[in-house]
XYZ file of C-alpha atoms in Angstrom:
422
model
C -12.236 1.547 -13.465
C -13.468 5.165 -13.440
C -15.136 4.495 -10.079
C -11.867 3.085 -8.713
C -9.889 6.102 -9.973
C -12.454 8.464 -8.472
C -12.246 6.621 -5.145
C -8.437 6.847 -5.185
C -8.561 10.573 -6.026
C -10.942 11.309 -3.154
C -8.844 9.236 -0.783
C -5.458 10.782 -1.612
C -6.935 14.292 -1.574
C -7.685 13.745 2.130
C -4.012 13.144 2.956
C -1.841 15.948 4.368
C 1.208 14.930 2.272
C 1.815 15.552 -1.405
C 0.856 12.258 -3.105
C 1.741 11.060 -6.620
C 0.974 7.714 -8.282
C 3.180 6.585 -11.196
C 3.223 3.672 -13.592
C 6.349 2.412 -15.388
C 6.164 2.776 -19.154
C 8.802 2.774 -21.905
C 11.708 3.251 -19.515
C 10.109 6.205 -17.745
C 7.477 6.813 -15.078
C 4.128 8.239 -16.171
C 1.850 10.279 -13.896
C -1.341 8.312 -13.075
C -2.757 10.529 -10.315
C -1.826 13.385 -7.981
C -3.628 14.979 -5.058
C -4.548 18.624 -4.569
C -1.500 19.304 -2.395
C 0.807 18.556 -5.340
C -1.017 21.137 -7.446
C -0.486 23.738 -4.695
C 3.144 22.816 -3.983
C 4.304 22.645 -7.594
C 1.928 25.354 -8.940
C 0.715 23.011 -11.668
C -2.685 21.549 -12.544
C -3.521 17.847 -12.552
C -4.424 18.011 -16.258
C -0.899 19.181 -17.077
C 0.647 16.120 -15.412
C -1.647 13.089 -15.838
C -0.308 10.866 -18.618
C 2.932 12.851 -18.891
C 6.393 11.343 -18.416
C 8.202 12.288 -15.214
C 11.424 13.274 -17.003
C 9.484 15.609 -19.285
C 7.514 17.288 -16.508
C 10.518 17.541 -14.150
C 13.736 17.395 -16.240
C 15.951 17.597 -13.163
C 14.555 14.427 -11.587
C 17.535 12.213 -12.477
C 20.098 14.610 -10.999
C 17.810 14.972 -7.989
C 18.000 11.199 -7.373
C 14.289 10.356 -7.317
C 14.323 8.577 -10.676
C 16.879 6.020 -9.437
C 14.880 5.429 -6.236
C 11.684 4.896 -8.248
C 13.482 2.401 -10.472
C 14.876 0.492 -7.469
C 11.454 0.240 -5.789
C 9.825 -0.748 -9.093
C 12.353 -3.571 -9.560
C 12.500 -5.108 -6.079
C 9.306 -3.813 -4.418
C 11.147 -2.637 -1.279
C 9.981 0.710 0.213
C 12.608 3.464 0.090
C 13.055 7.016 1.295
C 14.885 9.827 -0.471
C 16.202 12.117 2.249
C 15.665 15.849 2.005
C 17.564 17.316 -0.920
C 17.297 20.209 -3.360
C 15.340 19.808 -6.593
C 16.019 22.445 -9.220
C 15.050 23.076 -12.835
C 13.994 26.111 -14.875
C 10.521 26.215 -13.267
C 10.897 24.595 -9.855
C 13.319 25.140 -6.993
C 12.783 23.581 -3.571
C 13.803 21.039 -0.963
C 11.838 17.787 -1.020
C 11.621 14.658 1.146
C 10.232 11.574 -0.676
C 8.881 8.208 0.506
C 8.264 5.603 -2.224
C 6.116 2.451 -2.000
C 5.092 -0.128 -4.612
C 1.393 -0.952 -4.867
C 0.129 -4.504 -5.481
C -0.827 -3.602 -9.070
C 2.775 -2.613 -9.879
C 2.228 1.140 -9.732
C 4.325 3.329 -7.427
C 2.920 5.729 -4.835
C 5.113 8.582 -3.600
C 4.436 10.612 -0.477
C 6.572 13.745 -0.327
C 6.940 16.912 1.692
C 8.050 20.390 0.740
C 10.898 20.932 3.226
C 12.020 24.288 1.830
C 10.939 26.363 4.833
C 12.334 23.821 7.303
C 15.639 23.815 5.426
C 15.786 27.580 5.557
C 15.231 27.493 9.324
C 17.848 24.774 9.678
C 20.386 26.818 7.721
C 19.638 29.786 9.913
C 20.189 27.747 13.071
C 23.572 26.472 11.899
C 24.725 29.995 11.150
C 23.835 31.401 14.557
C 26.399 33.459 16.394
C 25.634 32.707 20.046
C 27.242 35.932 21.308
C 25.093 38.368 19.368
C 21.618 39.734 19.845
C 20.836 38.525 16.356
C 21.699 34.988 17.448
C 19.330 35.202 20.387
C 16.610 36.415 18.056
C 17.112 33.459 15.759
C 17.109 31.022 18.659
C 13.816 32.557 19.695
C 12.460 32.086 16.164
C 13.634 28.487 16.165
C 11.861 27.862 19.462
C 8.706 29.396 18.019
C 9.057 27.222 14.934
C 9.334 24.100 17.100
C 6.193 25.080 18.961
C 4.201 25.881 15.853
C 5.210 22.969 13.640
C 2.672 20.193 13.128
C 5.428 17.615 13.670
C 5.836 16.234 17.178
C 9.213 17.210 18.684
C 10.613 15.620 21.830
C 14.038 15.947 23.492
C 15.427 13.417 25.979
C 18.633 12.830 27.869
C 20.843 9.840 27.030
C 18.684 7.578 29.201
C 15.427 8.425 27.452
C 14.141 10.779 30.168
C 11.944 13.426 28.542
C 13.229 16.999 28.944
C 11.170 18.844 26.337
C 8.010 18.316 24.259
C 6.341 20.756 21.892
C 2.613 21.453 21.790
C 2.040 19.017 18.916
C 3.043 16.135 21.205
C 0.436 17.219 23.741
C -2.292 17.621 21.119
C -1.586 14.235 19.540
C -1.106 12.138 22.689
C -3.540 13.828 25.086
C -0.937 14.142 27.856
C -0.236 17.270 29.868
C 3.331 18.548 29.707
C 3.749 17.847 33.434
C 2.860 14.188 32.828
C 5.666 13.794 30.295
C 8.613 15.880 31.541
C 10.800 13.636 33.707
C 9.090 10.489 32.464
C 10.592 7.906 30.098
C 9.636 7.659 26.438
C 8.233 4.173 27.003
C 5.096 5.951 28.223
C 4.120 5.905 24.527
C 4.744 2.171 24.018
C 1.829 0.491 22.267
C 2.736 -3.142 22.878
C 2.745 -3.743 19.118
C 6.532 -4.053 18.813
C 8.756 -6.806 20.159
C 11.624 -5.989 22.518
C 14.240 -6.475 19.795
C 12.647 -3.551 17.873
C 13.509 -1.189 20.741
C 16.924 -2.822 21.242
C 17.835 -2.028 17.621
C 16.583 1.533 18.078
C 18.734 2.161 21.158
C 21.764 0.409 19.687
C 21.580 2.717 16.664
C 21.236 6.039 18.475
C 23.713 5.190 21.250
C 26.300 4.529 18.528
C 25.805 8.134 17.393
C 23.799 7.340 14.275
C 20.483 8.786 13.188
C 17.447 6.512 13.404
C 14.386 6.480 11.148
C 11.471 4.038 11.213
C 7.703 3.749 11.245
C 6.531 3.091 14.797
C 3.158 2.364 16.378
C 2.662 4.495 19.490
C -0.225 4.929 21.915
C -1.988 8.034 23.203
C -2.926 8.639 26.823
C -6.381 7.251 26.071
C -5.153 4.067 24.418
C -5.644 4.998 20.769
C -2.925 3.591 18.517
C -1.361 5.650 15.743
C 1.411 5.200 13.173
C 4.272 7.689 13.299
C 7.228 8.317 11.003
C 9.927 8.624 13.683
C 13.354 10.244 13.291
C 15.850 10.402 16.180
C 19.038 12.462 16.033
C 21.806 12.410 18.682
C 23.120 15.782 19.923
C 26.837 15.922 20.799
C 28.942 18.156 23.013
C 32.268 19.611 21.900
C 34.047 16.338 22.726
C 31.576 14.296 20.626
C 29.856 12.793 23.640
C 26.115 12.295 23.255
C 24.216 14.760 25.429
C 20.643 14.461 24.205
C 18.391 12.904 21.604
C 15.967 14.893 19.472
C 12.992 12.890 18.225
C 10.668 14.257 15.559
C 7.647 12.304 14.410
C 4.723 12.747 12.059
C 1.373 11.020 12.388
C 1.061 8.937 9.194
C -1.954 6.873 10.247
C -4.049 8.225 7.376
C -1.264 7.373 4.929
C -0.969 3.799 6.208
C -4.733 3.369 6.035
C -4.667 4.765 2.497
C -2.025 2.220 1.483
C -4.286 -0.524 2.804
C -7.242 0.894 0.877
C -5.190 1.095 -2.309
C -4.026 -2.472 -1.812
C -7.639 -3.585 -1.503
C -8.613 -1.628 -4.617
C -5.767 -3.286 -6.498
C -6.718 -6.862 -5.545
C -10.512 -6.888 -5.073
C -13.101 -6.930 -7.866
C -15.309 -3.886 -7.279
C -18.570 -5.561 -8.358
C -18.412 -8.961 -6.655
C -15.980 -8.027 -3.833
C -13.968 -11.201 -4.432
C -10.356 -11.328 -5.662
C -9.648 -9.933 -9.117
C -7.509 -11.365 -11.916
C -4.344 -9.657 -10.684
C -4.658 -11.351 -7.284
C -5.492 -14.742 -8.834
C -2.416 -14.537 -11.082
C -0.297 -13.725 -8.038
C -1.813 -16.609 -6.034
C -1.209 -19.132 -8.838
C 2.443 -18.076 -8.985
C 2.776 -18.584 -5.218
C 1.202 -22.051 -5.453
C 3.606 -22.994 -8.251
C 6.569 -21.966 -6.090
C 5.139 -23.935 -3.145
C 4.662 -26.996 -5.360
C 8.269 -26.831 -6.529
C 9.442 -26.699 -2.917
C 7.064 -29.080 -1.134
C 5.585 -31.085 -4.046
C 2.055 -30.354 -2.845
C -0.534 -30.909 -5.598
C -2.939 -28.152 -6.496
C -5.619 -27.615 -9.130
C -7.581 -24.755 -10.574
C -11.226 -24.653 -11.594
C -12.124 -22.240 -14.367
C -15.837 -21.765 -14.902
C -18.283 -19.373 -16.450
C -22.035 -18.883 -16.558
C -23.806 -20.648 -19.410
C -25.688 -18.325 -21.775
C -24.864 -15.284 -19.627
C -25.241 -12.976 -22.627
C -28.852 -14.122 -22.842
C -29.354 -13.092 -19.184
C -28.067 -9.595 -19.936
C -30.039 -9.284 -23.174
C -33.272 -10.552 -21.604
C -33.237 -8.928 -18.175
C -30.698 -6.123 -18.513
C -27.210 -5.542 -17.121
C -28.481 -4.672 -13.632
C -29.883 -8.192 -13.293
C -26.704 -9.546 -14.845
C -24.677 -7.823 -12.137
C -26.979 -9.237 -9.440
C -26.451 -12.716 -10.883
C -22.650 -12.289 -10.774
C -22.768 -11.115 -7.159
C -25.165 -13.852 -6.067
C -23.065 -16.542 -7.754
C -19.933 -15.203 -6.041
C -21.600 -15.391 -2.621
C -22.864 -18.909 -3.348
C -19.430 -20.185 -4.378
C -17.785 -18.626 -1.317
C -20.121 -20.592 0.960
C -19.336 -23.897 -0.772
C -15.550 -23.864 -1.035
C -12.984 -24.475 1.666
C -11.379 -21.685 3.690
C -8.001 -22.557 2.164
C -9.306 -22.212 -1.406
C -8.819 -18.940 -3.290
C -11.688 -17.626 -5.395
C -11.704 -14.721 -7.826
C -13.293 -13.183 -10.879
C -11.199 -13.780 -13.976
C -13.199 -11.351 -16.086
C -16.761 -10.901 -17.326
C -18.746 -13.979 -16.259
C -15.604 -16.123 -15.875
C -14.246 -17.198 -12.469
C -11.306 -19.179 -11.076
C -10.956 -21.255 -7.902
C -7.498 -22.368 -6.719
C -7.716 -25.645 -4.792
C -4.764 -25.949 -2.437
C -3.235 -29.391 -1.741
C -5.795 -31.059 -4.004
C -5.366 -33.904 -6.505
C -7.096 -33.998 -9.878
C -9.557 -36.676 -8.682
C -10.511 -34.640 -5.626
C -10.772 -31.466 -7.717
C -13.155 -33.243 -10.100
C -15.350 -34.216 -7.146
C -15.336 -30.635 -5.788
C -16.133 -29.201 -9.225
C -19.041 -31.579 -9.798
C -20.439 -30.787 -6.358
C -20.170 -27.054 -7.086
C -21.853 -27.458 -10.482
C -24.824 -29.220 -8.871
C -25.083 -26.549 -6.152
C -25.330 -23.811 -8.764
C -27.817 -25.757 -10.876
C -30.085 -26.231 -7.855
C -29.839 -22.599 -6.755
C -32.423 -19.970 -7.629
C -31.173 -16.388 -7.564
C -33.734 -14.124 -5.911
C -36.052 -17.160 -6.174
C -36.483 -16.177 -9.796
C -33.400 -16.656 -11.978
C -31.850 -20.062 -12.687
C -28.346 -20.470 -14.080
C -25.852 -23.239 -14.779
C -22.077 -23.218 -15.085
C -19.500 -25.091 -17.160
C -16.229 -25.957 -15.422
C -12.738 -26.771 -16.674
C -10.396 -28.543 -14.227
C -6.589 -28.491 -14.500
C -3.942 -29.932 -12.192
C -0.519 -28.316 -12.070
C 2.440 -30.413 -13.173
C 6.040 -29.291 -13.491
C 7.503 -27.535 -15.349
C 4.323 -25.762 -16.417
C 4.125 -21.985 -16.219
C 1.129 -20.111 -14.905
C 0.083 -19.318 -18.460
C 0.241 -22.983 -19.484
C -1.810 -24.092 -16.478
C -4.472 -21.454 -17.140
C -4.561 -22.391 -20.818
C -5.116 -26.043 -19.886
C -8.063 -25.104 -17.665
C -9.438 -22.744 -20.308
C -9.320 -25.459 -22.971
C -11.152 -27.847 -20.632
C -13.795 -25.164 -20.025
C -14.165 -24.637 -23.770
C -14.658 -28.381 -24.254
C -17.307 -28.426 -21.499
C -19.236 -25.710 -23.318
C -18.840 -27.355 -26.717
C -20.162 -30.689 -25.439
C -23.406 -29.364 -24.033
C -22.628 -26.971 -21.129
C -23.568 -27.507 -17.454
C -20.803 -30.052 -17.076
C -17.241 -30.569 -15.812
C -14.293 -31.461 -18.051
C -10.767 -32.281 -16.862
C -7.871 -30.911 -18.872
């Protein structure tokens, strides 16, 4: 687990956003990890936050609105954004934009930006007096800010014809400004979205509403990237739409990080097969499918006979090699539709989709013989004991697993290297 945490820390430290990982505990959210950007933004060290409750570290979080968003995402698993708003307590004062996602292991990951400087610029823009020299100075500063921001900024007319792009657009996409001005925004289309995606986008902004979504765009050279896209209509004095302002941030690294975290949450780090969390999830899905379609399914629970003796005799390094070799062997002798994972220690589970008890018994016996005949590194011989259990309503996941575990126990008590049906 320390290796996993270290991997996560290295990964999130590479991201440009502030990143926090929480777990839900005793009605609050506890800090699990933060990246270096959070330490800089909030002027606080990681050691001061890890293991601490959110409401204790940031007492204004409920008034700010983030606590409610975290609770909603924790309960239903749906990603949510908390638009830019002011957070304030005795120690901290600043504008923050938050994006919350739920990880497969139940923890929450929050990507947020310090929008304080942007908000200050925005407030300045709204207070401009267009007839004064001061106003012209501020407009100039705003133009400079648009050019120097890392976000991509693009302005179009009502038909999507590009009228302005800042330098960040050119750097990201590889286009020259002359190639974009006068062209339509579909020059960035990646082909990864269906037509109805763009229809919804245009329907939203043409109705005068703001639009926000993650989009996959394409550079001049064909490289795809994920962007957090926001489009805002600009109106004239009669409330007619004159232009659209699109701002976008490259979040490819964030999306890739989410995928990495998902893998870390569902894959056993030693054997590189599914872990117990993923197996539990898969059993639940098979139970729901059985209730709907009445398809039979079984689970095989097995472990290595006398594995402690392997560790004691040859050492844990050899024990780990045995676990990895067994995992590879099983993967080559089960069906593509079967789900295989490490339950813990030397114990494993196979979920046999659309399989009766009789067929599961045949598969288990065949697997037992394969393992018995196999020689790991042409040197180490092992055997396995297998418990077989077929799901029957209205069993819960726990009851099904217990049935397989009891069958496995009986197999070991009656001599090992055998299959018992529960």
